[in-house]
Amino acid sequence: QVQLVESGGGLVQPGGSLRLSCAASGSTFVAVAVGWYRQAPGKQRDLVAVISGGRTNYADSVKGRFTISRDNAKNTAYLQMNSLKPEDTAVYYCNVQGLHSGLTRFNSWGQGTQVTVSS
C-alpha cells in the first residue's frame, strides 16, 4: 500500500524553525488530502494543517507560523514551522488520504516525529 516516513523533528529553541518532511512510498496513488497532526503527552491528536484541492487550512494556534506544502514529483509533504513556541512541543504525524490507481481509497499515517521547543 502506501507507507509514510517522517523526518526533520528535533530540539529547537523558542523562536527557531524546523521543517518536517513526510515521504511516501509504495503503491502508485494520488493524494486527495495531506494533513499534519500533533499530539502532546496527555492530549488528543489534533489537526495542525491540511492541504486539499489546492487550499490550505490551519489551526488557529499555528496560523501565520506554519506552512503546509506538497511536492508530488518527490512524493513528499512538508510542514515548515517558524517562530516555534514551547507549546508546539509534541509528536507530529503525517496523514495522507488518497486514491490508488483503481480509485480505491486509503488512509495512511506516518510513525510520528518528536518536536521539542525548549530553551
N, C-alpha and C. Protein backbone atom coordinates (compact mmCIF):
# COMPACT_ATOMS: atom_id res chain seq x y z
N GLN A 1 0.86 -1.19 0.00
CA GLN A 1 0.00 0.00 0.00
C GLN A 1 0.89 1.23 0.00
N VAL A 2 0.58 2.20 0.87
CA VAL A 2 1.33 3.44 0.93
C VAL A 2 1.93 3.56 2.32
N GLN A 3 3.24 3.76 2.35
CA GLN A 3 3.94 3.96 3.60
C GLN A 3 4.45 5.40 3.69
N LEU A 4 4.39 5.97 4.87
CA LEU A 4 4.83 7.34 5.11
C LEU A 4 5.97 7.32 6.11
N VAL A 5 7.04 8.02 5.79
CA VAL A 5 8.20 8.13 6.66
C VAL A 5 8.47 9.60 6.92
N GLU A 6 8.46 9.98 8.19
CA GLU A 6 8.65 11.35 8.58
C GLU A 6 10.09 11.59 9.00
N SER A 7 10.52 12.84 8.87
CA SER A 7 11.84 13.26 9.31
C SER A 7 11.81 14.75 9.58
N GLY A 8 12.85 15.24 10.23
CA GLY A 8 13.00 16.66 10.45
C GLY A 8 12.73 17.14 11.86
N GLY A 9 12.22 16.27 12.71
CA GLY A 9 11.98 16.67 14.08
C GLY A 9 13.27 16.81 14.86
N GLY A 10 13.15 17.36 16.04
CA GLY A 10 14.31 17.54 16.88
C GLY A 10 14.08 18.58 17.95
N LEU A 11 15.17 19.00 18.56
CA LEU A 11 15.16 20.01 19.62
C LEU A 11 15.51 21.36 19.03
N VAL A 12 14.70 22.36 19.33
CA VAL A 12 14.92 23.70 18.82
C VAL A 12 14.57 24.72 19.90
N GLN A 13 15.25 25.85 19.89
CA GLN A 13 14.97 26.91 20.85
C GLN A 13 13.73 27.69 20.47
N PRO A 14 13.05 28.28 21.44
CA PRO A 14 11.91 29.14 21.10
C PRO A 14 12.31 30.21 20.09
N GLY A 15 11.43 30.42 19.12
CA GLY A 15 11.71 31.36 18.05
C GLY A 15 12.40 30.73 16.85
N GLY A 16 12.85 29.51 16.99
CA GLY A 16 13.53 28.82 15.92
C GLY A 16 12.58 28.22 14.91
N SER A 17 13.16 27.51 13.95
CA SER A 17 12.39 26.92 12.86
C SER A 17 12.79 25.48 12.63
N LEU A 18 11.84 24.71 12.14
CA LEU A 18 12.06 23.34 11.71
C LEU A 18 11.20 23.08 10.48
N ARG A 19 11.67 22.20 9.62
CA ARG A 19 10.87 21.74 8.51
C ARG A 19 10.72 20.23 8.60
N LEU A 20 9.49 19.79 8.74
CA LEU A 20 9.19 18.37 8.78
C LEU A 20 8.90 17.87 7.37
N SER A 21 9.36 16.67 7.08
CA SER A 21 9.12 16.05 5.79
C SER A 21 8.37 14.74 5.98
N CYS A 22 7.55 14.42 5.01
CA CYS A 22 6.78 13.18 5.01
C CYS A 22 6.91 12.57 3.62
N ALA A 23 7.70 11.53 3.52
CA ALA A 23 7.97 10.89 2.24
C ALA A 23 7.09 9.65 2.08
N ALA A 24 6.43 9.55 0.95
CA ALA A 24 5.54 8.44 0.67
C ALA A 24 6.19 7.45 -0.29
N SER A 25 5.90 6.19 -0.08
CA SER A 25 6.39 5.15 -0.97
C SER A 25 5.36 4.03 -1.04
N GLY A 26 5.54 3.14 -2.00
CA GLY A 26 4.64 2.02 -2.16
C GLY A 26 3.83 2.14 -3.44
N SER A 27 2.57 1.82 -3.34
CA SER A 27 1.69 1.80 -4.50
C SER A 27 1.53 3.19 -5.11
N THR A 28 1.33 3.21 -6.40
CA THR A 28 1.04 4.46 -7.08
C THR A 28 -0.29 5.02 -6.59
N PHE A 29 -0.32 6.33 -6.35
CA PHE A 29 -1.52 6.93 -5.80
C PHE A 29 -1.54 8.42 -6.11
N VAL A 30 -2.69 9.01 -5.90
CA VAL A 30 -2.85 10.46 -5.89
C VAL A 30 -3.39 10.85 -4.52
N ALA A 31 -2.82 11.88 -3.96
CA ALA A 31 -3.23 12.34 -2.64
C ALA A 31 -4.41 13.29 -2.77
N VAL A 32 -5.46 12.97 -2.06
CA VAL A 32 -6.63 13.85 -2.01
C VAL A 32 -6.45 14.92 -0.93
N ALA A 33 -5.92 14.50 0.20
CA ALA A 33 -5.68 15.44 1.29
C ALA A 33 -4.45 14.99 2.06
N VAL A 34 -3.64 15.94 2.46
CA VAL A 34 -2.48 15.69 3.31
C VAL A 34 -2.63 16.55 4.54
N GLY A 35 -2.50 15.94 5.69
CA GLY A 35 -2.63 16.67 6.94
C GLY A 35 -1.48 16.39 7.88
N TRP A 36 -1.16 17.39 8.67
CA TRP A 36 -0.21 17.23 9.77
C TRP A 36 -0.99 17.35 11.08
N TYR A 37 -0.75 16.40 11.95
CA TYR A 37 -1.36 16.37 13.27
C TYR A 37 -0.26 16.42 14.32
N ARG A 38 -0.65 16.77 15.54
CA ARG A 38 0.30 16.70 16.63
C ARG A 38 -0.40 16.23 17.90
N GLN A 39 0.37 15.59 18.75
CA GLN A 39 -0.15 15.05 19.99
C GLN A 39 0.87 15.26 21.10
N ALA A 40 0.49 16.04 22.08
CA ALA A 40 1.30 16.26 23.26
C ALA A 40 0.92 15.23 24.33
N PRO A 41 1.82 14.96 25.28
CA PRO A 41 1.50 13.99 26.32
C PRO A 41 0.21 14.34 27.05
N GLY A 42 -0.66 13.36 27.20
CA GLY A 42 -1.92 13.56 27.88
C GLY A 42 -2.98 14.27 27.07
N LYS A 43 -2.69 14.57 25.82
CA LYS A 43 -3.63 15.28 24.97
C LYS A 43 -4.04 14.41 23.78
N GLN A 44 -5.14 14.77 23.17
CA GLN A 44 -5.58 14.07 21.98
C GLN A 44 -4.79 14.54 20.77
N ARG A 45 -4.86 13.76 19.72
CA ARG A 45 -4.18 14.11 18.48
C ARG A 45 -5.03 15.12 17.71
N ASP A 46 -4.49 16.29 17.47
CA ASP A 46 -5.23 17.37 16.85
C ASP A 46 -4.65 17.72 15.48
N LEU A 47 -5.53 18.13 14.60
CA LEU A 47 -5.12 18.58 13.28
C LEU A 47 -4.42 19.92 13.38
N VAL A 48 -3.26 20.02 12.75
CA VAL A 48 -2.48 21.25 12.73
C VAL A 48 -2.66 21.99 11.42
N ALA A 49 -2.55 21.26 10.32
CA ALA A 49 -2.63 21.86 8.99
C ALA A 49 -3.06 20.81 8.00
N VAL A 50 -3.77 21.24 6.97
CA VAL A 50 -4.22 20.33 5.93
C VAL A 50 -4.15 21.04 4.59
N ILE A 51 -3.80 20.29 3.56
CA ILE A 51 -3.83 20.80 2.20
C ILE A 51 -4.65 19.84 1.36
N SER A 52 -5.62 20.38 0.65
CA SER A 52 -6.51 19.58 -0.16
C SER A 52 -7.14 20.46 -1.22
N GLY A 53 -7.21 19.93 -2.44
CA GLY A 53 -7.81 20.70 -3.51
C GLY A 53 -7.13 22.03 -3.76
N GLY A 54 -5.84 22.11 -3.47
CA GLY A 54 -5.10 23.33 -3.68
C GLY A 54 -5.27 24.38 -2.61
N ARG A 55 -6.02 24.08 -1.58
CA ARG A 55 -6.26 25.01 -0.49
C ARG A 55 -5.67 24.47 0.81
N THR A 56 -5.34 25.37 1.70
CA THR A 56 -4.77 25.01 2.98
C THR A 56 -5.61 25.57 4.12
N ASN A 57 -5.59 24.87 5.23
CA ASN A 57 -6.24 25.33 6.45
C ASN A 57 -5.33 25.02 7.62
N TYR A 58 -5.39 25.88 8.64
CA TYR A 58 -4.51 25.75 9.79
C TYR A 58 -5.28 25.93 11.08
N ALA A 59 -4.81 25.25 12.10
CA ALA A 59 -5.32 25.51 13.43
C ALA A 59 -4.96 26.94 13.83
N ASP A 60 -5.84 27.56 14.59
CA ASP A 60 -5.60 28.94 15.00
C ASP A 60 -4.27 29.11 15.73
N SER A 61 -3.87 28.09 16.45
CA SER A 61 -2.66 28.19 17.26
C SER A 61 -1.39 28.27 16.43
N VAL A 62 -1.45 27.87 15.16
CA VAL A 62 -0.25 27.87 14.32
C VAL A 62 -0.38 28.78 13.11
N LYS A 63 -1.54 29.38 12.93
CA LYS A 63 -1.78 30.22 11.77
C LYS A 63 -0.78 31.38 11.72
N GLY A 64 -0.18 31.56 10.57
CA GLY A 64 0.82 32.60 10.40
C GLY A 64 2.22 32.16 10.71
N ARG A 65 2.37 31.01 11.34
CA ARG A 65 3.70 30.50 11.70
C ARG A 65 4.07 29.23 10.94
N PHE A 66 3.08 28.39 10.65
CA PHE A 66 3.32 27.11 9.98
C PHE A 66 2.82 27.18 8.55
N THR A 67 3.46 26.43 7.67
CA THR A 67 3.05 26.34 6.28
C THR A 67 3.11 24.89 5.83
N ILE A 68 2.01 24.38 5.30
CA ILE A 68 1.97 23.04 4.77
C ILE A 68 2.11 23.11 3.25
N SER A 69 2.83 22.16 2.69
CA SER A 69 3.02 22.11 1.25
C SER A 69 3.24 20.67 0.82
N ARG A 70 3.20 20.44 -0.48
CA ARG A 70 3.44 19.10 -1.01
C ARG A 70 4.16 19.22 -2.34
N ASP A 71 4.98 18.24 -2.63
CA ASP A 71 5.71 18.16 -3.88
C ASP A 71 5.41 16.79 -4.47
N ASN A 72 4.49 16.75 -5.41
CA ASN A 72 4.07 15.48 -5.98
C ASN A 72 5.21 14.76 -6.70
N ALA A 73 6.09 15.52 -7.34
CA ALA A 73 7.21 14.91 -8.05
C ALA A 73 8.13 14.15 -7.12
N LYS A 74 8.23 14.61 -5.89
CA LYS A 74 9.09 13.96 -4.89
C LYS A 74 8.32 13.06 -3.94
N ASN A 75 7.00 12.96 -4.13
CA ASN A 75 6.16 12.17 -3.24
C ASN A 75 6.38 12.55 -1.78
N THR A 76 6.47 13.84 -1.54
CA THR A 76 6.80 14.34 -0.22
C THR A 76 5.92 15.51 0.16
N ALA A 77 5.51 15.53 1.42
CA ALA A 77 4.81 16.66 2.00
C ALA A 77 5.68 17.29 3.07
N TYR A 78 5.44 18.57 3.34
CA TYR A 78 6.27 19.31 4.26
C TYR A 78 5.41 20.11 5.23
N LEU A 79 5.97 20.37 6.38
CA LEU A 79 5.41 21.32 7.32
C LEU A 79 6.55 22.24 7.77
N GLN A 80 6.54 23.46 7.26
CA GLN A 80 7.51 24.45 7.67
C GLN A 80 7.00 25.13 8.93
N MET A 81 7.79 25.09 9.98
CA MET A 81 7.39 25.62 11.27
C MET A 81 8.36 26.74 11.65
N ASN A 82 7.85 27.94 11.77
CA ASN A 82 8.63 29.10 12.15
C ASN A 82 8.13 29.67 13.47
N SER A 83 8.95 30.49 14.08
CA SER A 83 8.60 31.15 15.34
C SER A 83 8.06 30.15 16.35
N LEU A 84 8.77 29.07 16.52
CA LEU A 84 8.30 27.98 17.37
C LEU A 84 8.22 28.40 18.83
N LYS A 85 7.22 27.87 19.49
CA LYS A 85 6.96 28.14 20.89
C LYS A 85 7.02 26.85 21.69
N PRO A 86 7.27 26.93 22.99
CA PRO A 86 7.25 25.71 23.81
C PRO A 86 5.94 24.94 23.69
N GLU A 87 4.84 25.64 23.48
CA GLU A 87 3.54 25.00 23.35
C GLU A 87 3.44 24.14 22.09
N ASP A 88 4.37 24.29 21.16
CA ASP A 88 4.39 23.47 19.96
C ASP A 88 5.01 22.10 20.19
N THR A 89 5.57 21.88 21.36
CA THR A 89 6.20 20.60 21.66
C THR A 89 5.17 19.48 21.58
N ALA A 90 5.46 18.49 20.76
CA ALA A 90 4.54 17.38 20.55
C ALA A 90 5.17 16.39 19.59
N VAL A 91 4.52 15.24 19.45
CA VAL A 91 4.84 14.33 18.37
C VAL A 91 3.98 14.72 17.18
N TYR A 92 4.61 14.93 16.05
CA TYR A 92 3.92 15.35 14.85
C TYR A 92 3.77 14.18 13.90
N TYR A 93 2.56 14.02 13.37
CA TYR A 93 2.22 12.91 12.50
C TYR A 93 1.75 13.42 11.14
N CYS A 94 2.16 12.73 10.11
CA CYS A 94 1.68 13.00 8.77
C CYS A 94 0.57 12.02 8.43
N ASN A 95 -0.46 12.51 7.79
CA ASN A 95 -1.58 11.69 7.34
C ASN A 95 -1.89 11.99 5.89
N VAL A 96 -2.08 10.94 5.10
CA VAL A 96 -2.42 11.10 3.70
C VAL A 96 -3.67 10.29 3.41
N GLN A 97 -4.65 10.95 2.85
CA GLN A 97 -5.84 10.30 2.32
C GLN A 97 -5.77 10.42 0.81
N GLY A 98 -5.87 9.29 0.13
CA GLY A 98 -5.70 9.32 -1.31
C GLY A 98 -6.44 8.22 -2.03
N LEU A 99 -6.11 8.11 -3.31
CA LEU A 99 -6.73 7.12 -4.19
C LEU A 99 -5.65 6.32 -4.88
N HIS A 100 -5.79 5.02 -4.89
CA HIS A 100 -4.94 4.17 -5.70
C HIS A 100 -5.36 4.26 -7.16
N SER A 101 -4.58 3.62 -8.01
CA SER A 101 -4.85 3.69 -9.45
C SER A 101 -6.25 3.21 -9.80
N GLY A 102 -6.76 2.24 -9.05
CA GLY A 102 -8.09 1.73 -9.28
C GLY A 102 -9.18 2.53 -8.59
N LEU A 103 -8.83 3.69 -8.06
CA LEU A 103 -9.74 4.61 -7.39
C LEU A 103 -10.23 4.08 -6.04
N THR A 104 -9.52 3.13 -5.49
CA THR A 104 -9.80 2.71 -4.12
C THR A 104 -9.13 3.67 -3.16
N ARG A 105 -9.80 4.00 -2.09
CA ARG A 105 -9.30 4.98 -1.14
C ARG A 105 -8.38 4.34 -0.10
N PHE A 106 -7.49 5.14 0.42
CA PHE A 106 -6.64 4.70 1.52
C PHE A 106 -6.43 5.85 2.49
N ASN A 107 -6.01 5.50 3.67
CA ASN A 107 -5.75 6.46 4.74
C ASN A 107 -4.51 5.97 5.49
N SER A 108 -3.39 6.66 5.30
CA SER A 108 -2.13 6.23 5.87
C SER A 108 -1.58 7.26 6.85
N TRP A 109 -0.89 6.76 7.86
CA TRP A 109 -0.26 7.59 8.88
C TRP A 109 1.24 7.33 8.93
N GLY A 110 1.99 8.37 9.21
CA GLY A 110 3.40 8.21 9.49
C GLY A 110 3.62 7.74 10.91
N GLN A 111 4.87 7.48 11.24
CA GLN A 111 5.20 6.95 12.55
C GLN A 111 5.29 8.02 13.62
N GLY A 112 5.35 9.26 13.21
CA GLY A 112 5.47 10.37 14.14
C GLY A 112 6.91 10.79 14.34
N THR A 113 7.12 12.08 14.51
CA THR A 113 8.45 12.61 14.78
C THR A 113 8.35 13.63 15.91
N GLN A 114 9.26 13.54 16.86
CA GLN A 114 9.22 14.38 18.04
C GLN A 114 9.76 15.77 17.75
N VAL A 115 9.01 16.77 18.14
CA VAL A 115 9.44 18.17 18.08
C VAL A 115 9.43 18.70 19.51
N THR A 116 10.58 19.18 19.95
CA THR A 116 10.70 19.73 21.29
C THR A 116 11.22 21.16 21.18
N VAL A 117 10.47 22.10 21.73
CA VAL A 117 10.84 23.51 21.71
C VAL A 117 11.14 23.90 23.15
N SER A 118 12.40 24.17 23.42
CA SER A 118 12.82 24.45 24.78
C SER A 118 14.10 25.26 24.77
N SER A 119 14.23 26.13 25.75
CA SER A 119 15.45 26.89 25.93
C SER A 119 16.39 26.23 26.93
